[in-house]
Amino acid sequence: MTPRQTRTRDRADRGIPEATVARLPVYLRALHSLQDRGVATVSSEELAAAAGVNSAKLRKDLSHLGSYGTRGVGYEVEYLVYQISRELGLTQDWVVAIIGVGNLGRALAGYGGFASRGFRVAGLLDADDEIVGEEISGLTVEHIDRLEDIIAERGVSIAVIATPANAAQPVCDRVVSSGVTSVLNFAPVVLSVPEGVDVRKVDLSIELQILAFHEQRKAGGPGGDFDGLAEPKGPPGATPTQYVEAVEA
């Protein structure tokens, strides 16, 4: 069993909900901001406000880590950063390969936040011979034909797929066959993976559609007026389809 699988099992054994896990990076980001400002302790109300959640939910989330704060004082920022970082596995080095070096892949390769959070980009791969050989952010783009070798030689733990949609699934299959069990997918397609492989999908178009939904609601919403025009009516009995992704405790 890999260290990552062991942590996942341990987390489940301790009963940490996935919704809590999803909020931990948000708390960590808020805590890093407090550290940058020289803040040593923070109340649950202040940290909750910075993270955009209510204080009761934050206290419940942190209790799963065994951190309860001190009445009248709050949480020690430095120690809470350590606790959350340890829980997320950020106290060790995670090797990342970015596959697909178009505009998005280049932007990801140049993102400085990876290294400061425990992620080391060790490979950039592409199928375009015109891109292969380019140096981007200190790394040379290598041909996708070397994918399996690079994963094995450099100990890649996480694969970032930023390819066109039609290439994403074949690339994912090769990555999984090479032993990688964590995939961050930016391609506009749903990937099929076997049990035991975790895929996180980042779809910017969906996020924009969610924002458009909320903008419409603020401007009158379904059933009201939008920009002074009546909302179009659908077939009799039809109901609006809404895509709303919510993380519940």
Short mmCIF file of N, CA and C in Angstrom, two decimals, residues 2-147:
data_model
loop_
_atom_site.label_atom_id
_atom_site.label_comp_id
_atom_site.label_asym_id
_atom_site.label_seq_id
_atom_site.Cartn_x
_atom_site.Cartn_y
_atom_site.Cartn_z
N THR A 2 0.54 2.21 -0.87
CA THR A 2 1.35 3.42 -0.97
C THR A 2 1.09 4.33 0.23
N PRO A 3 2.03 5.30 0.51
CA PRO A 3 1.80 6.23 1.63
C PRO A 3 0.50 6.99 1.46
N ARG A 4 0.16 7.35 0.20
CA ARG A 4 -1.07 8.10 -0.02
C ARG A 4 -2.29 7.25 0.31
N GLN A 5 -2.29 5.98 -0.11
CA GLN A 5 -3.41 5.10 0.20
C GLN A 5 -3.53 4.85 1.69
N THR A 6 -2.38 4.76 2.37
CA THR A 6 -2.39 4.58 3.82
C THR A 6 -3.03 5.77 4.51
N ARG A 7 -2.68 6.99 4.06
CA ARG A 7 -3.27 8.19 4.67
C ARG A 7 -4.77 8.23 4.43
N THR A 8 -5.20 7.84 3.20
CA THR A 8 -6.63 7.84 2.91
C THR A 8 -7.37 6.88 3.82
N ARG A 9 -6.79 5.67 4.02
CA ARG A 9 -7.42 4.69 4.91
C ARG A 9 -7.45 5.21 6.35
N ASP A 10 -6.33 5.79 6.81
CA ASP A 10 -6.28 6.31 8.18
C ASP A 10 -7.30 7.40 8.39
N ARG A 11 -7.46 8.26 7.36
CA ARG A 11 -8.43 9.35 7.46
C ARG A 11 -9.83 8.78 7.59
N ALA A 12 -10.13 7.75 6.80
CA ALA A 12 -11.44 7.12 6.88
C ALA A 12 -11.64 6.47 8.24
N ASP A 13 -10.57 5.81 8.77
CA ASP A 13 -10.67 5.18 10.07
C ASP A 13 -10.97 6.20 11.16
N ARG A 14 -10.44 7.42 11.01
CA ARG A 14 -10.69 8.46 12.01
C ARG A 14 -12.02 9.16 11.78
N GLY A 15 -12.69 8.83 10.68
CA GLY A 15 -14.01 9.39 10.43
C GLY A 15 -13.99 10.83 9.95
N ILE A 16 -12.95 11.23 9.22
CA ILE A 16 -12.91 12.59 8.67
C ILE A 16 -13.72 12.61 7.39
N PRO A 17 -14.82 13.37 7.34
CA PRO A 17 -15.66 13.40 6.14
C PRO A 17 -14.92 14.02 4.96
N GLU A 18 -15.27 13.57 3.76
CA GLU A 18 -14.65 14.13 2.56
C GLU A 18 -14.95 15.62 2.42
N ALA A 19 -16.13 16.05 2.88
CA ALA A 19 -16.45 17.48 2.80
C ALA A 19 -15.49 18.30 3.66
N THR A 20 -15.09 17.74 4.80
CA THR A 20 -14.11 18.40 5.66
C THR A 20 -12.76 18.46 4.96
N VAL A 21 -12.36 17.34 4.36
CA VAL A 21 -11.09 17.30 3.63
C VAL A 21 -11.07 18.36 2.54
N ALA A 22 -12.19 18.54 1.86
CA ALA A 22 -12.27 19.52 0.77
C ALA A 22 -12.11 20.95 1.28
N ARG A 23 -12.47 21.18 2.56
CA ARG A 23 -12.34 22.55 3.10
C ARG A 23 -10.98 22.82 3.71
N LEU A 24 -10.21 21.78 4.03
CA LEU A 24 -8.91 21.98 4.68
C LEU A 24 -7.97 22.87 3.86
N PRO A 25 -7.88 22.69 2.53
CA PRO A 25 -7.00 23.60 1.77
C PRO A 25 -7.44 25.06 1.85
N VAL A 26 -8.75 25.29 1.99
CA VAL A 26 -9.25 26.67 2.11
C VAL A 26 -8.80 27.27 3.44
N TYR A 27 -8.89 26.47 4.51
CA TYR A 27 -8.41 26.94 5.81
C TYR A 27 -6.91 27.20 5.76
N LEU A 28 -6.19 26.32 5.09
CA LEU A 28 -4.73 26.47 5.01
C LEU A 28 -4.35 27.75 4.27
N ARG A 29 -5.06 28.05 3.21
CA ARG A 29 -4.79 29.28 2.46
C ARG A 29 -5.02 30.51 3.34
N ALA A 30 -6.11 30.49 4.11
CA ALA A 30 -6.40 31.61 5.01
C ALA A 30 -5.33 31.73 6.09
N LEU A 31 -4.87 30.59 6.59
CA LEU A 31 -3.83 30.61 7.63
C LEU A 31 -2.51 31.14 7.10
N HIS A 32 -2.15 30.76 5.87
CA HIS A 32 -0.92 31.28 5.28
C HIS A 32 -0.99 32.80 5.13
N SER A 33 -2.17 33.30 4.80
CA SER A 33 -2.35 34.74 4.68
C SER A 33 -2.16 35.42 6.04
N LEU A 34 -2.66 34.78 7.10
CA LEU A 34 -2.48 35.32 8.45
C LEU A 34 -1.00 35.29 8.84
N GLN A 35 -0.31 34.21 8.49
CA GLN A 35 1.12 34.13 8.76
C GLN A 35 1.88 35.25 8.08
N ASP A 36 1.53 35.52 6.84
CA ASP A 36 2.20 36.59 6.09
C ASP A 36 2.03 37.94 6.74
N ARG A 37 0.92 38.09 7.49
CA ARG A 37 0.66 39.35 8.18
C ARG A 37 1.20 39.36 9.60
N GLY A 38 1.86 38.26 10.00
CA GLY A 38 2.45 38.20 11.32
C GLY A 38 1.49 37.88 12.43
N VAL A 39 0.32 37.31 12.09
CA VAL A 39 -0.68 36.97 13.10
C VAL A 39 -0.30 35.64 13.76
N ALA A 40 -0.26 35.62 15.09
CA ALA A 40 0.17 34.43 15.83
C ALA A 40 -1.00 33.55 16.24
N THR A 41 -2.12 34.16 16.62
CA THR A 41 -3.30 33.39 17.03
C THR A 41 -4.53 33.96 16.33
N VAL A 42 -5.52 33.11 16.16
CA VAL A 42 -6.74 33.54 15.46
C VAL A 42 -7.94 32.85 16.10
N SER A 43 -9.03 33.58 16.21
CA SER A 43 -10.25 32.99 16.76
C SER A 43 -10.96 32.19 15.67
N SER A 44 -11.85 31.32 16.09
CA SER A 44 -12.59 30.52 15.11
C SER A 44 -13.45 31.43 14.24
N GLU A 45 -13.99 32.50 14.82
CA GLU A 45 -14.82 33.42 14.05
C GLU A 45 -14.01 34.13 12.98
N GLU A 46 -12.80 34.56 13.33
CA GLU A 46 -11.95 35.26 12.37
C GLU A 46 -11.50 34.32 11.25
N LEU A 47 -11.10 33.11 11.61
CA LEU A 47 -10.64 32.16 10.61
C LEU A 47 -11.80 31.72 9.71
N ALA A 48 -12.96 31.53 10.31
CA ALA A 48 -14.13 31.13 9.53
C ALA A 48 -14.51 32.22 8.52
N ALA A 49 -14.45 33.48 8.95
CA ALA A 49 -14.77 34.58 8.05
C ALA A 49 -13.77 34.64 6.90
N ALA A 50 -12.50 34.41 7.20
CA ALA A 50 -11.46 34.45 6.17
C ALA A 50 -11.63 33.30 5.17
N ALA A 51 -12.18 32.16 5.65
CA ALA A 51 -12.35 30.99 4.80
C ALA A 51 -13.71 30.93 4.12
N GLY A 52 -14.62 31.80 4.56
CA GLY A 52 -15.95 31.83 3.95
C GLY A 52 -16.89 30.74 4.42
N VAL A 53 -16.72 30.28 5.68
CA VAL A 53 -17.63 29.31 6.26
C VAL A 53 -18.11 29.85 7.61
N ASN A 54 -19.09 29.16 8.22
CA ASN A 54 -19.51 29.61 9.55
C ASN A 54 -18.59 28.99 10.60
N SER A 55 -18.51 29.63 11.74
CA SER A 55 -17.54 29.24 12.76
C SER A 55 -17.85 27.86 13.35
N ALA A 56 -19.12 27.49 13.44
CA ALA A 56 -19.47 26.17 13.98
C ALA A 56 -18.95 25.07 13.07
N LYS A 57 -19.08 25.26 11.76
CA LYS A 57 -18.58 24.26 10.82
C LYS A 57 -17.07 24.17 10.89
N LEU A 58 -16.40 25.31 11.00
CA LEU A 58 -14.94 25.30 11.10
C LEU A 58 -14.48 24.56 12.35
N ARG A 59 -15.11 24.85 13.49
CA ARG A 59 -14.71 24.17 14.73
C ARG A 59 -14.92 22.67 14.62
N LYS A 60 -16.02 22.26 13.99
CA LYS A 60 -16.29 20.83 13.81
C LYS A 60 -15.24 20.20 12.90
N ASP A 61 -14.89 20.90 11.81
CA ASP A 61 -13.88 20.39 10.88
C ASP A 61 -12.54 20.19 11.59
N LEU A 62 -12.13 21.20 12.34
CA LEU A 62 -10.82 21.14 12.99
C LEU A 62 -10.79 20.13 14.13
N SER A 63 -11.96 19.85 14.70
CA SER A 63 -12.00 18.85 15.78
C SER A 63 -11.64 17.47 15.25
N HIS A 64 -11.89 17.22 13.95
CA HIS A 64 -11.52 15.94 13.36
C HIS A 64 -10.01 15.77 13.33
N LEU A 65 -9.28 16.88 13.39
CA LEU A 65 -7.82 16.83 13.40
C LEU A 65 -7.28 16.78 14.83
N GLY A 66 -8.20 16.88 15.81
CA GLY A 66 -7.77 16.90 17.20
C GLY A 66 -7.39 18.29 17.66
N SER A 67 -7.80 19.32 16.90
CA SER A 67 -7.47 20.69 17.26
C SER A 67 -8.74 21.40 17.72
N TYR A 68 -8.74 21.84 18.98
CA TYR A 68 -9.94 22.46 19.54
C TYR A 68 -9.74 23.92 19.93
N GLY A 69 -8.53 24.41 19.77
CA GLY A 69 -8.28 25.79 20.15
C GLY A 69 -8.30 25.98 21.66
N THR A 70 -8.05 27.19 22.08
CA THR A 70 -8.06 27.53 23.50
C THR A 70 -9.10 28.61 23.75
N ARG A 71 -10.00 28.35 24.67
CA ARG A 71 -11.05 29.32 24.97
C ARG A 71 -10.45 30.67 25.33
N GLY A 72 -10.93 31.69 24.70
CA GLY A 72 -10.46 33.05 24.97
C GLY A 72 -9.19 33.42 24.22
N VAL A 73 -8.58 32.44 23.59
CA VAL A 73 -7.33 32.70 22.84
C VAL A 73 -7.50 32.36 21.37
N GLY A 74 -8.08 31.19 21.10
CA GLY A 74 -8.27 30.76 19.72
C GLY A 74 -7.25 29.71 19.32
N TYR A 75 -6.88 29.72 18.07
CA TYR A 75 -5.96 28.73 17.52
C TYR A 75 -4.59 29.35 17.28
N GLU A 76 -3.55 28.58 17.55
CA GLU A 76 -2.20 29.02 17.23
C GLU A 76 -1.99 28.81 15.74
N VAL A 77 -1.75 29.87 15.01
CA VAL A 77 -1.70 29.82 13.55
C VAL A 77 -0.62 28.86 13.05
N GLU A 78 0.59 28.98 13.59
CA GLU A 78 1.69 28.15 13.10
C GLU A 78 1.42 26.66 13.30
N TYR A 79 0.89 26.30 14.47
CA TYR A 79 0.63 24.90 14.75
C TYR A 79 -0.52 24.36 13.90
N LEU A 80 -1.54 25.20 13.68
CA LEU A 80 -2.67 24.77 12.87
C LEU A 80 -2.24 24.58 11.41
N VAL A 81 -1.34 25.42 10.93
CA VAL A 81 -0.77 25.23 9.59
C VAL A 81 -0.10 23.87 9.51
N TYR A 82 0.67 23.54 10.53
CA TYR A 82 1.36 22.24 10.55
C TYR A 82 0.36 21.09 10.57
N GLN A 83 -0.66 21.19 11.43
CA GLN A 83 -1.64 20.11 11.53
C GLN A 83 -2.34 19.85 10.20
N ILE A 84 -2.80 20.93 9.56
CA ILE A 84 -3.53 20.77 8.30
C ILE A 84 -2.59 20.29 7.20
N SER A 85 -1.38 20.84 7.16
CA SER A 85 -0.40 20.42 6.15
C SER A 85 -0.08 18.95 6.28
N ARG A 86 0.06 18.50 7.53
CA ARG A 86 0.35 17.08 7.76
C ARG A 86 -0.81 16.22 7.31
N GLU A 87 -2.03 16.65 7.62
CA GLU A 87 -3.21 15.87 7.24
C GLU A 87 -3.35 15.77 5.72
N LEU A 88 -3.01 16.85 5.04
CA LEU A 88 -3.13 16.87 3.58
C LEU A 88 -1.93 16.22 2.89
N GLY A 89 -0.92 15.85 3.66
CA GLY A 89 0.25 15.22 3.08
C GLY A 89 1.23 16.20 2.48
N LEU A 90 1.18 17.45 2.95
CA LEU A 90 2.03 18.50 2.36
C LEU A 90 3.36 18.65 3.08
N THR A 91 3.62 17.78 4.04
CA THR A 91 4.90 17.85 4.74
C THR A 91 5.96 17.02 4.04
N GLN A 92 5.59 16.42 2.90
CA GLN A 92 6.57 15.70 2.10
C GLN A 92 6.50 16.19 0.66
N ASP A 93 7.46 15.76 -0.14
CA ASP A 93 7.58 16.22 -1.52
C ASP A 93 6.73 15.35 -2.45
N TRP A 94 5.85 15.99 -3.24
CA TRP A 94 5.02 15.28 -4.20
C TRP A 94 5.48 15.65 -5.61
N VAL A 95 5.80 14.63 -6.39
CA VAL A 95 6.32 14.86 -7.73
C VAL A 95 5.17 14.88 -8.74
N VAL A 96 5.14 15.92 -9.57
CA VAL A 96 4.04 16.16 -10.50
C VAL A 96 4.56 16.16 -11.93
N ALA A 97 3.80 15.56 -12.83
CA ALA A 97 4.07 15.66 -14.26
C ALA A 97 2.89 16.35 -14.93
N ILE A 98 3.17 17.33 -15.79
CA ILE A 98 2.13 18.04 -16.52
C ILE A 98 2.15 17.53 -17.96
N ILE A 99 1.03 17.01 -18.39
CA ILE A 99 0.92 16.41 -19.72
C ILE A 99 0.01 17.27 -20.58
N GLY A 100 0.59 17.85 -21.63
CA GLY A 100 -0.12 18.81 -22.46
C GLY A 100 0.42 20.20 -22.17
N VAL A 101 1.25 20.70 -23.08
CA VAL A 101 1.93 21.97 -22.81
C VAL A 101 1.45 23.04 -23.80
N GLY A 102 0.13 23.19 -23.85
CA GLY A 102 -0.45 24.31 -24.58
C GLY A 102 -0.44 25.54 -23.68
N ASN A 103 -1.35 26.46 -23.94
CA ASN A 103 -1.39 27.69 -23.14
C ASN A 103 -1.63 27.39 -21.66
N LEU A 104 -2.57 26.47 -21.37
CA LEU A 104 -2.88 26.14 -19.99
C LEU A 104 -1.72 25.41 -19.33
N GLY A 105 -1.15 24.44 -20.03
CA GLY A 105 -0.02 23.70 -19.48
C GLY A 105 1.16 24.60 -19.17
N ARG A 106 1.41 25.57 -20.04
CA ARG A 106 2.50 26.52 -19.80
C ARG A 106 2.24 27.36 -18.55
N ALA A 107 0.98 27.78 -18.42
CA ALA A 107 0.62 28.58 -17.24
C ALA A 107 0.80 27.77 -15.97
N LEU A 108 0.40 26.51 -15.99
CA LEU A 108 0.56 25.65 -14.82
C LEU A 108 2.03 25.42 -14.50
N ALA A 109 2.83 25.24 -15.55
CA ALA A 109 4.27 25.00 -15.35
C ALA A 109 4.94 26.20 -14.68
N GLY A 110 4.43 27.39 -14.96
CA GLY A 110 5.04 28.60 -14.41
C GLY A 110 4.44 29.05 -13.10
N TYR A 111 3.49 28.29 -12.56
CA TYR A 111 2.83 28.69 -11.32
C TYR A 111 3.75 28.44 -10.13
N GLY A 112 4.11 29.48 -9.44
CA GLY A 112 5.04 29.38 -8.33
C GLY A 112 4.46 28.77 -7.07
N GLY A 113 3.13 28.66 -6.99
CA GLY A 113 2.51 28.14 -5.78
C GLY A 113 2.70 26.66 -5.55
N PHE A 114 3.08 25.92 -6.60
CA PHE A 114 3.28 24.48 -6.43
C PHE A 114 4.41 24.20 -5.44
N ALA A 115 5.57 24.77 -5.71
CA ALA A 115 6.75 24.48 -4.89
C ALA A 115 6.55 24.86 -3.44
N SER A 116 5.88 25.99 -3.20
CA SER A 116 5.70 26.45 -1.82
C SER A 116 4.68 25.62 -1.06
N ARG A 117 3.95 24.77 -1.74
CA ARG A 117 2.94 23.93 -1.09
C ARG A 117 3.31 22.45 -1.11
N GLY A 118 4.56 22.12 -1.49
CA GLY A 118 5.01 20.74 -1.42
C GLY A 118 4.88 19.95 -2.70
N PHE A 119 4.64 20.63 -3.84
CA PHE A 119 4.51 19.95 -5.11
C PHE A 119 5.65 20.36 -6.03
N ARG A 120 6.36 19.36 -6.56
CA ARG A 120 7.50 19.64 -7.43
C ARG A 120 7.20 19.13 -8.83
N VAL A 121 7.12 20.07 -9.77
CA VAL A 121 6.90 19.68 -11.17
C VAL A 121 8.21 19.14 -11.72
N ALA A 122 8.20 17.85 -12.10
CA ALA A 122 9.43 17.19 -12.55
C ALA A 122 9.36 16.76 -14.01
N GLY A 123 8.26 17.05 -14.68
CA GLY A 123 8.15 16.65 -16.07
C GLY A 123 7.09 17.43 -16.82
N LEU A 124 7.43 17.87 -18.03
CA LEU A 124 6.49 18.49 -18.95
C LEU A 124 6.49 17.64 -20.21
N LEU A 125 5.31 17.18 -20.65
CA LEU A 125 5.26 16.29 -21.80
C LEU A 125 4.23 16.75 -22.82
N ASP A 126 4.55 16.55 -24.09
CA ASP A 126 3.64 16.93 -25.16
C ASP A 126 3.90 16.06 -26.37
N ALA A 127 2.90 15.97 -27.26
CA ALA A 127 3.04 15.15 -28.47
C ALA A 127 3.47 15.97 -29.67
N ASP A 128 3.48 17.30 -29.54
CA ASP A 128 3.81 18.19 -30.66
C ASP A 128 5.33 18.34 -30.77
N ASP A 129 5.88 17.88 -31.90
CA ASP A 129 7.33 17.94 -32.10
C ASP A 129 7.85 19.37 -32.09
N GLU A 130 6.99 20.33 -32.40
CA GLU A 130 7.43 21.72 -32.40
C GLU A 130 7.57 22.28 -30.99
N ILE A 131 6.88 21.66 -30.04
CA ILE A 131 6.96 22.09 -28.64
C ILE A 131 8.04 21.32 -27.89
N VAL A 132 8.19 20.05 -28.23
CA VAL A 132 9.19 19.21 -27.57
C VAL A 132 10.58 19.84 -27.74
N GLY A 133 11.30 19.94 -26.62
CA GLY A 133 12.63 20.54 -26.63
C GLY A 133 12.64 21.97 -26.12
N GLU A 134 11.46 22.60 -26.04
CA GLU A 134 11.38 23.96 -25.49
C GLU A 134 11.68 23.92 -24.00
N GLU A 135 12.24 25.01 -23.49
CA GLU A 135 12.46 25.13 -22.05
C GLU A 135 11.42 26.07 -21.46
N ILE A 136 10.70 25.57 -20.48
CA ILE A 136 9.64 26.35 -19.84
C ILE A 136 9.83 26.26 -18.33
N SER A 137 10.02 27.41 -17.73
CA SER A 137 10.19 27.49 -16.27
C SER A 137 11.27 26.53 -15.77
N GLY A 138 12.36 26.44 -16.52
CA GLY A 138 13.49 25.63 -16.09
C GLY A 138 13.40 24.16 -16.44
N LEU A 139 12.32 23.75 -17.10
CA LEU A 139 12.16 22.35 -17.50
C LEU A 139 12.09 22.24 -19.02
N THR A 140 12.65 21.19 -19.56
CA THR A 140 12.60 20.95 -21.00
C THR A 140 11.39 20.06 -21.31
N VAL A 141 10.59 20.48 -22.28
CA VAL A 141 9.43 19.69 -22.68
C VAL A 141 9.91 18.41 -23.36
N GLU A 142 9.38 17.27 -22.89
CA GLU A 142 9.76 15.98 -23.43
C GLU A 142 8.59 15.34 -24.17
N HIS A 143 8.91 14.40 -25.04
CA HIS A 143 7.88 13.79 -25.87
C HIS A 143 7.02 12.83 -25.05
N ILE A 144 5.74 12.80 -25.39
CA ILE A 144 4.80 11.96 -24.66
C ILE A 144 5.17 10.49 -24.75
N ASP A 145 5.96 10.11 -25.75
CA ASP A 145 6.39 8.72 -25.87
C ASP A 145 7.20 8.26 -24.65
N ARG A 146 7.78 9.20 -23.93
CA ARG A 146 8.60 8.87 -22.76
C ARG A 146 7.80 8.90 -21.46
N LEU A 147 6.49 8.99 -21.56
CA LEU A 147 5.65 9.15 -20.37
C LEU A 147 5.91 8.10 -19.30
#
